[in-house]
PDB file of C-alpha atoms in Angstrom:
ATOM      1  CA  LYS N   1     -61.340-131.787  76.906  1.00  0.00           C
ATOM      2  CA  GLN N   2     -61.916-129.962  73.652  1.00  0.00           C
ATOM      3  CA  GLU N   3     -62.337-132.090  70.549  1.00  0.00           C
ATOM      4  CA  VAL N   4     -62.730-130.754  67.030  1.00  0.00           C
ATOM      5  CA  THR N   5     -64.343-132.816  64.291  1.00  0.00           C
ATOM      6  CA  GLN N   6     -64.566-132.079  60.590  1.00  0.00           C
ATOM      7  CA  ILE N   7     -66.999-133.864  58.346  1.00  0.00           C
ATOM      8  CA  PRO N   8     -66.684-134.994  55.627  1.00  0.00           C
ATOM      9  CA  ALA N   9     -63.060-136.098  55.596  1.00  0.00           C
ATOM     10  CA  ALA N  10     -63.007-135.751  51.823  1.00  0.00           C
ATOM     11  CA  LEU N  11     -65.228-134.034  49.290  1.00  0.00           C
ATOM     12  CA  SER N  12     -65.164-133.919  45.493  1.00  0.00           C
ATOM     13  CA  VAL N  13     -67.408-131.519  43.576  1.00  0.00           C
ATOM     14  CA  PRO N  14     -67.513-130.131  40.026  1.00  0.00           C
ATOM     15  CA  GLU N  15     -66.215-126.672  39.334  1.00  0.00           C
ATOM     16  CA  GLY N  16     -68.659-123.830  39.894  1.00  0.00           C
ATOM     17  CA  GLU N  17     -70.601-125.413  42.728  1.00  0.00           C
ATOM     18  CA  ASN N  18     -71.157-123.717  46.047  1.00  0.00           C
ATOM     19  CA  LEU N  19     -70.146-125.885  48.972  1.00  0.00           C
ATOM     20  CA  VAL N  20     -70.111-126.020  52.747  1.00  0.00           C
ATOM     21  CA  LEU N  21     -67.479-127.526  55.007  1.00  0.00           C
ATOM     22  CA  ASN N  22     -68.442-128.382  58.558  1.00  0.00           C
ATOM     23  CA  CYS N  23     -66.609-128.162  61.852  1.00  0.00           C
ATOM     24  CA  SER N  24     -67.930-129.126  65.273  1.00  0.00           C
ATOM     25  CA  PHE N  25     -66.367-128.727  68.704  1.00  0.00           C
ATOM     26  CA  THR N  26     -67.337-130.232  72.036  1.00  0.00           C
ATOM     27  CA  ASP N  27     -66.702-127.324  74.433  1.00  0.00           C
ATOM     28  CA  SER N  28     -68.501-124.102  73.585  1.00  0.00           C
ATOM     29  CA  ALA N  29     -66.200-122.005  75.806  1.00  0.00           C
ATOM     30  CA  ILE N  30     -63.921-120.862  73.009  1.00  0.00           C
ATOM     31  CA  TYR N  31     -62.119-117.600  72.311  1.00  0.00           C
ATOM     32  CA  ASN N  32     -61.648-117.718  68.549  1.00  0.00           C
ATOM     33  CA  LEU N  33     -62.152-120.104  65.654  1.00  0.00           C
ATOM     34  CA  GLN N  34     -59.959-120.049  62.579  1.00  0.00           C
ATOM     35  CA  TRP N  35     -60.096-121.711  59.181  1.00  0.00           C
ATOM     36  CA  PHE N  36     -56.878-122.599  57.370  1.00  0.00           C
ATOM     37  CA  ARG N  37     -56.020-123.992  53.989  1.00  0.00           C
ATOM     38  CA  GLN N  38     -53.160-126.436  53.507  1.00  0.00           C
ATOM     39  CA  ASP N  39     -51.847-127.518  50.122  1.00  0.00           C
ATOM     40  CA  PRO N  40     -50.054-130.895  49.904  1.00  0.00           C
ATOM     41  CA  GLY N  41     -46.620-130.731  51.485  1.00  0.00           C
ATOM     42  CA  LYS N  42     -47.038-127.057  52.297  1.00  0.00           C
ATOM     43  CA  GLY N  43     -47.682-124.853  55.290  1.00  0.00           C
ATOM     44  CA  LEU N  44     -50.876-123.295  56.595  1.00  0.00           C
ATOM     45  CA  THR N  45     -52.621-120.364  54.970  1.00  0.00           C
ATOM     46  CA  SER N  46     -54.997-118.513  57.257  1.00  0.00           C
ATOM     47  CA  LEU N  47     -58.363-117.925  55.586  1.00  0.00           C
ATOM     48  CA  LEU N  48     -60.650-116.459  58.218  1.00  0.00           C
ATOM     49  CA  LEU N  49     -60.569-115.914  61.974  1.00  0.00           C
ATOM     50  CA  ILE N  50     -63.834-115.463  63.866  1.00  0.00           C
ATOM     51  CA  GLN N  51     -63.666-113.999  67.339  1.00  0.00           C
ATOM     52  CA  SER N  52     -65.996-115.422  69.967  1.00  0.00           C
ATOM     53  CA  SER N  53     -68.162-112.303  69.928  1.00  0.00           C
ATOM     54  CA  GLN N  54     -68.675-112.553  66.163  1.00  0.00           C
ATOM     55  CA  ARG N  55     -71.034-114.782  64.221  1.00  0.00           C
ATOM     56  CA  GLU N  56     -69.385-114.684  60.820  1.00  0.00           C
ATOM     57  CA  GLN N  57     -66.524-113.403  58.710  1.00  0.00           C
ATOM     58  CA  THR N  58     -66.277-112.963  54.950  1.00  0.00           C
ATOM     59  CA  SER N  59     -63.376-112.737  52.558  1.00  0.00           C
ATOM     60  CA  GLY N  60     -64.029-112.810  48.841  1.00  0.00           C
ATOM     61  CA  ARG N  61     -65.789-116.066  47.961  1.00  0.00           C
ATOM     62  CA  LEU N  62     -65.392-117.403  51.482  1.00  0.00           C
ATOM     63  CA  ASN N  63     -67.786-117.006  54.376  1.00  0.00           C
ATOM     64  CA  ALA N  64     -67.312-118.581  57.785  1.00  0.00           C
ATOM     65  CA  SER N  65     -69.989-118.723  60.454  1.00  0.00           C
ATOM     66  CA  LEU N  66     -69.775-119.543  64.132  1.00  0.00           C
ATOM     67  CA  ASP N  67     -72.497-120.821  66.449  1.00  0.00           C
ATOM     68  CA  LYS N  68     -70.902-121.292  69.844  1.00  0.00           C
ATOM     69  CA  SER N  69     -74.036-122.553  71.553  1.00  0.00           C
ATOM     70  CA  SER N  70     -74.340-125.495  69.189  1.00  0.00           C
ATOM     71  CA  GLY N  71     -70.582-125.999  68.893  1.00  0.00           C
ATOM     72  CA  ARG N  72     -70.498-125.571  65.135  1.00  0.00           C
ATOM     73  CA  SER N  73     -68.799-123.590  62.417  1.00  0.00           C
ATOM     74  CA  THR N  74     -69.223-123.739  58.673  1.00  0.00           C
ATOM     75  CA  LEU N  75     -67.020-122.550  55.844  1.00  0.00           C
ATOM     76  CA  TYR N  76     -68.966-121.636  52.731  1.00  0.00           C
ATOM     77  CA  ILE N  77     -67.123-121.490  49.408  1.00  0.00           C
ATOM     78  CA  ALA N  78     -68.986-119.860  46.554  1.00  0.00           C
ATOM     79  CA  ALA N  79     -68.442-120.669  42.890  1.00  0.00           C
ATOM     80  CA  SER N  80     -65.698-123.198  43.545  1.00  0.00           C
ATOM     81  CA  GLN N  81     -62.626-123.315  41.294  1.00  0.00           C
ATOM     82  CA  PRO N  82     -59.974-126.011  40.705  1.00  0.00           C
ATOM     83  CA  GLY N  83     -57.506-123.780  42.577  1.00  0.00           C
ATOM     84  CA  ASP N  84     -59.616-124.237  45.704  1.00  0.00           C
ATOM     85  CA  SER N  85     -58.505-127.869  45.881  1.00  0.00           C
ATOM     86  CA  ALA N  86     -56.679-128.318  49.186  1.00  0.00           C
ATOM     87  CA  THR N  87     -57.191-129.541  52.720  1.00  0.00           C
ATOM     88  CA  TYR N  88     -59.215-127.184  54.894  1.00  0.00           C
ATOM     89  CA  LEU N  89     -58.508-127.155  58.613  1.00  0.00           C
ATOM     90  CA  CYS N  90     -60.700-125.842  61.374  1.00  0.00           C
ATOM     91  CA  ALA N  91     -58.876-124.668  64.508  1.00  0.00           C
ATOM     92  CA  VAL N  92     -60.365-123.750  67.867  1.00  0.00           C
ATOM     93  CA  TYR N  93     -58.755-121.422  70.404  1.00  0.00           C
ATOM     94  CA  SER N  94     -60.065-122.864  73.650  1.00  0.00           C
ATOM     95  CA  SER N  95     -57.247-122.237  76.096  1.00  0.00           C
ATOM     96  CA  ALA N  96     -54.557-119.695  76.800  1.00  0.00           C
ATOM     97  CA  SER N  97     -51.846-121.908  75.406  1.00  0.00           C
ATOM     98  CA  LYS N  98     -52.927-123.838  72.365  1.00  0.00           C
ATOM     99  CA  ILE N  99     -55.077-124.264  69.300  1.00  0.00           C
ATOM    100  CA  ILE N 100     -56.964-127.515  68.786  1.00  0.00           C
ATOM    101  CA  PHE N 101     -57.137-128.563  65.148  1.00  0.00           C
ATOM    102  CA  GLY N 102     -59.617-130.750  63.371  1.00  0.00           C
ATOM    103  CA  SER N 103     -58.253-133.441  61.085  1.00  0.00           C
ATOM    104  CA  GLY N 104     -59.358-131.536  58.013  1.00  0.00           C
ATOM    105  CA  THR N 105     -61.544-131.906  54.947  1.00  0.00           C
ATOM    106  CA  ARG N 106     -59.698-132.779  51.739  1.00  0.00           C
ATOM    107  CA  LEU N 107     -61.450-130.865  48.969  1.00  0.00           C
ATOM    108  CA  SER N 108     -61.119-131.661  45.296  1.00  0.00           C
ATOM    109  CA  ILE N 109     -62.722-129.452  42.645  1.00  0.00           C
ATOM    110  CA  ARG N 110     -63.160-131.223  39.309  1.00  0.00           C
ATOM    111  CA  PRO N 111     -62.714-129.046  36.193  1.00  0.00           C
TER     112      PRO N 111
ATOM    113  CA  ASN H   1     -42.525-107.289  58.598  1.00  0.00           C
ATOM    114  CA  ALA H   2     -41.224-110.767  57.986  1.00  0.00           C
ATOM    115  CA  GLY H   3     -43.446-113.626  59.027  1.00  0.00           C
ATOM    116  CA  VAL H   4     -42.550-116.566  61.216  1.00  0.00           C
ATOM    117  CA  MET H   5     -39.395-118.188  59.907  1.00  0.00           C
ATOM    118  CA  GLN H   6     -38.395-121.795  60.312  1.00  0.00           C
ATOM    119  CA  ASN H   7     -35.233-123.542  59.296  1.00  0.00           C
ATOM    120  CA  PRO H   8     -34.291-125.810  57.889  1.00  0.00           C
ATOM    121  CA  ARG H   9     -37.324-126.375  55.694  1.00  0.00           C
ATOM    122  CA  HIS H  10     -36.319-129.994  55.112  1.00  0.00           C
ATOM    123  CA  LEU H  11     -34.162-132.113  57.395  1.00  0.00           C
ATOM    124  CA  VAL H  12     -33.016-135.693  56.902  1.00  0.00           C
ATOM    125  CA  ARG H  13     -31.587-137.612  59.816  1.00  0.00           C
ATOM    126  CA  ARG H  14     -30.573-141.213  60.334  1.00  0.00           C
ATOM    127  CA  ARG H  15     -32.031-143.137  63.236  1.00  0.00           C
ATOM    128  CA  GLY H  16     -30.217-142.274  66.444  1.00  0.00           C
ATOM    129  CA  GLN H  17     -29.064-138.831  65.352  1.00  0.00           C
ATOM    130  CA  GLU H  18     -30.228-135.528  66.800  1.00  0.00           C
ATOM    131  CA  ALA H  19     -32.549-133.089  65.053  1.00  0.00           C
ATOM    132  CA  ARG H  20     -32.581-129.364  65.855  1.00  0.00           C
ATOM    133  CA  LEU H  21     -35.412-127.287  64.444  1.00  0.00           C
ATOM    134  CA  ARG H  22     -35.341-123.505  64.648  1.00  0.00           C
ATOM    135  CA  CYS H  23     -38.125-120.966  64.772  1.00  0.00           C
ATOM    136  CA  SER H  24     -37.807-117.192  64.623  1.00  0.00           C
ATOM    137  CA  PRO H  25     -41.084-115.543  65.640  1.00  0.00           C
ATOM    138  CA  MET H  26     -42.549-112.486  64.016  1.00  0.00           C
ATOM    139  CA  LYS H  27     -40.999-109.219  65.120  1.00  0.00           C
ATOM    140  CA  GLY H  28     -42.382-108.185  68.489  1.00  0.00           C
ATOM    141  CA  HIS H  29     -43.843-111.600  69.301  1.00  0.00           C
ATOM    142  CA  SER H  30     -42.648-113.191  72.514  1.00  0.00           C
ATOM    143  CA  HIS H  31     -44.947-116.234  72.544  1.00  0.00           C
ATOM    144  CA  VAL H  32     -43.989-119.336  70.553  1.00  0.00           C
ATOM    145  CA  TYR H  33     -45.870-122.586  69.972  1.00  0.00           C
ATOM    146  CA  TRP H  34     -44.766-125.828  68.371  1.00  0.00           C
ATOM    147  CA  TYR H  35     -47.109-128.263  66.596  1.00  0.00           C
ATOM    148  CA  ARG H  36     -46.474-131.607  64.924  1.00  0.00           C
ATOM    149  CA  GLN H  37     -48.289-133.018  61.925  1.00  0.00           C
ATOM    150  CA  LEU H  38     -47.781-136.728  61.400  1.00  0.00           C
ATOM    151  CA  PRO H  39     -48.420-138.102  57.897  1.00  0.00           C
ATOM    152  CA  GLU H  40     -52.117-138.017  57.027  1.00  0.00           C
ATOM    153  CA  GLU H  41     -53.025-136.538  60.417  1.00  0.00           C
ATOM    154  CA  GLY H  42     -54.014-133.160  61.801  1.00  0.00           C
ATOM    155  CA  LEU H  43     -51.760-130.779  63.686  1.00  0.00           C
ATOM    156  CA  LYS H  44     -51.191-131.565  67.355  1.00  0.00           C
ATOM    157  CA  PHE H  45     -49.975-129.083  69.950  1.00  0.00           C
ATOM    158  CA  MET H  46     -46.607-129.866  71.491  1.00  0.00           C
ATOM    159  CA  VAL H  47     -45.342-126.953  73.597  1.00  0.00           C
ATOM    160  CA  TYR H  48     -45.910-123.277  74.370  1.00  0.00           C
ATOM    161  CA  LEU H  49     -43.017-121.055  75.374  1.00  0.00           C
ATOM    162  CA  GLN H  50     -42.395-117.479  76.314  1.00  0.00           C
ATOM    163  CA  LYS H  51     -38.935-115.987  76.484  1.00  0.00           C
ATOM    164  CA  GLU H  52     -36.831-118.225  78.757  1.00  0.00           C
ATOM    165  CA  ASN H  53     -39.911-120.077  80.072  1.00  0.00           C
ATOM    166  CA  ILE H  54     -41.859-123.187  79.140  1.00  0.00           C
ATOM    167  CA  ILE H  55     -45.494-122.408  79.850  1.00  0.00           C
ATOM    168  CA  ASP H  56     -47.263-125.567  78.663  1.00  0.00           C
ATOM    169  CA  GLU H  57     -45.539-128.729  77.502  1.00  0.00           C
ATOM    170  CA  SER H  58     -48.531-131.019  77.833  1.00  0.00           C
ATOM    171  CA  GLY H  59     -48.193-132.194  74.229  1.00  0.00           C
ATOM    172  CA  MET H  60     -44.510-133.040  74.306  1.00  0.00           C
ATOM    173  CA  PRO H  61     -43.449-136.683  74.284  1.00  0.00           C
ATOM    174  CA  LYS H  62     -41.928-137.517  77.665  1.00  0.00           C
ATOM    175  CA  GLU H  63     -38.581-138.605  76.310  1.00  0.00           C
ATOM    176  CA  ARG H  64     -36.115-137.354  73.695  1.00  0.00           C
ATOM    177  CA  PHE H  65     -37.963-134.096  72.976  1.00  0.00           C
ATOM    178  CA  SER H  66     -37.092-130.709  74.438  1.00  0.00           C
ATOM    179  CA  ALA H  67     -37.750-127.083  73.568  1.00  0.00           C
ATOM    180  CA  GLU H  68     -36.286-123.761  74.512  1.00  0.00           C
ATOM    181  CA  PHE H  69     -36.801-120.091  73.726  1.00  0.00           C
ATOM    182  CA  PRO H  70     -33.768-118.191  74.969  1.00  0.00           C
ATOM    183  CA  LYS H  71     -33.598-114.504  75.726  1.00  0.00           C
ATOM    184  CA  GLU H  72     -31.720-113.971  72.480  1.00  0.00           C
ATOM    185  CA  GLY H  73     -32.132-116.000  69.311  1.00  0.00           C
ATOM    186  CA  PRO H  74     -34.686-118.392  67.897  1.00  0.00           C
ATOM    187  CA  SER H  75     -36.748-121.027  69.634  1.00  0.00           C
ATOM    188  CA  ILE H  76     -35.270-124.513  69.262  1.00  0.00           C
ATOM    189  CA  LEU H  77     -37.109-127.826  69.196  1.00  0.00           C
ATOM    190  CA  ARG H  78     -34.626-130.597  69.833  1.00  0.00           C
ATOM    191  CA  ILE H  79     -35.221-134.276  69.194  1.00  0.00           C
ATOM    192  CA  GLN H  80     -32.576-136.632  70.458  1.00  0.00           C
ATOM    193  CA  GLN H  81     -31.974-140.140  69.092  1.00  0.00           C
ATOM    194  CA  VAL H  82     -34.582-139.796  66.372  1.00  0.00           C
ATOM    195  CA  VAL H  83     -36.696-142.766  65.325  1.00  0.00           C
ATOM    196  CA  ARG H  84     -38.713-143.333  62.150  1.00  0.00           C
ATOM    197  CA  GLY H  85     -41.912-142.376  63.974  1.00  0.00           C
ATOM    198  CA  ASP H  86     -40.547-138.843  64.435  1.00  0.00           C
ATOM    199  CA  SER H  87     -40.860-138.257  60.690  1.00  0.00           C
ATOM    200  CA  ALA H  88     -43.401-135.458  60.427  1.00  0.00           C
ATOM    201  CA  ALA H  89     -43.890-131.801  59.635  1.00  0.00           C
ATOM    202  CA  TYR H  90     -43.131-129.547  62.588  1.00  0.00           C
ATOM    203  CA  PHE H  91     -44.806-126.153  62.592  1.00  0.00           C
ATOM    204  CA  CYS H  92     -43.993-123.188  64.739  1.00  0.00           C
ATOM    205  CA  ALA H  93     -46.383-120.333  65.476  1.00  0.00           C
ATOM    206  CA  SER H  94     -45.974-117.052  67.305  1.00  0.00           C
ATOM    207  CA  SER H  95     -48.275-114.479  68.841  1.00  0.00           C
ATOM    208  CA  LEU H  96     -48.148-111.115  70.566  1.00  0.00           C
ATOM    209  CA  GLY H  97     -49.668-112.546  73.696  1.00  0.00           C
ATOM    210  CA  SER H  98     -51.957-115.151  75.150  1.00  0.00           C
ATOM    211  CA  THR H  99     -54.079-117.175  72.738  1.00  0.00           C
ATOM    212  CA  ILE H 100     -57.081-115.871  74.650  1.00  0.00           C
ATOM    213  CA  TYR H 101     -56.644-112.539  72.918  1.00  0.00           C
ATOM    214  CA  TYR H 102     -54.213-112.915  70.050  1.00  0.00           C
ATOM    215  CA  GLU H 103     -54.020-114.798  66.768  1.00  0.00           C
ATOM    216  CA  GLN H 104     -51.255-117.298  66.196  1.00  0.00           C
ATOM    217  CA  TYR H 105     -49.219-116.879  63.014  1.00  0.00           C
ATOM    218  CA  PHE H 106     -47.684-119.985  61.518  1.00  0.00           C
ATOM    219  CA  GLY H 107     -44.347-120.603  59.880  1.00  0.00           C
ATOM    220  CA  PRO H 108     -43.838-122.725  56.748  1.00  0.00           C
ATOM    221  CA  GLY H 109     -42.820-125.795  58.738  1.00  0.00           C
ATOM    222  CA  THR H 110     -39.824-128.107  58.869  1.00  0.00           C
ATOM    223  CA  ARG H 111     -40.262-131.504  57.298  1.00  0.00           C
ATOM    224  CA  LEU H 112     -38.224-134.078  59.158  1.00  0.00           C
ATOM    225  CA  THR H 113     -37.462-137.389  57.509  1.00  0.00           C
ATOM    226  CA  VAL H 114     -35.797-140.111  59.540  1.00  0.00           C
ATOM    227  CA  THR H 115     -34.120-142.827  57.489  1.00  0.00           C
TER     228      THR H 115
END
């Protein structure tokens, strides 16, 4: 049974810092891995999707890596800004029917 | 191309009433998924449907919850005799095909409050 864990559950850093969010999964037989952002009381915003054959994806200040063999993914945020404050969710596509979500990392960027 | 649409965005029901949540997938998508997010928790899979068929309902509570995706019209998640513990955000997603190959696109969610 696939389980997805995100550590830390919460993170607070000063503006301008580079930071890394971690995601681990127990079953390496995955198809895709996706990172989402969720603002309080809002829906999901897709940030990056990494296919199983890929090792990383980049979009602007965001870079996501995938290491299937070790069951890990990281989301790197460069030069963090207060507007980056949100909950970041890691989601693993490990079956034909569903995505398994981690419980998220709540990020706070201090001005 | 409009994204996944859900309505209503907010729904308030008294205990014992019925809640009906609607999801219109993206144009051309015939695969629909429902997820529930309880307060302060992550999203949990509930059910996966294709047109007129339930493919995987392993995440659906055994009682009071049902889902359908008719040949015409939106997918409906129905909760009968709601209780306070049903208060949550319910998200719908759609895809072109199996999750093995295709990305799921999420709607804005319906926030259900049971009073």
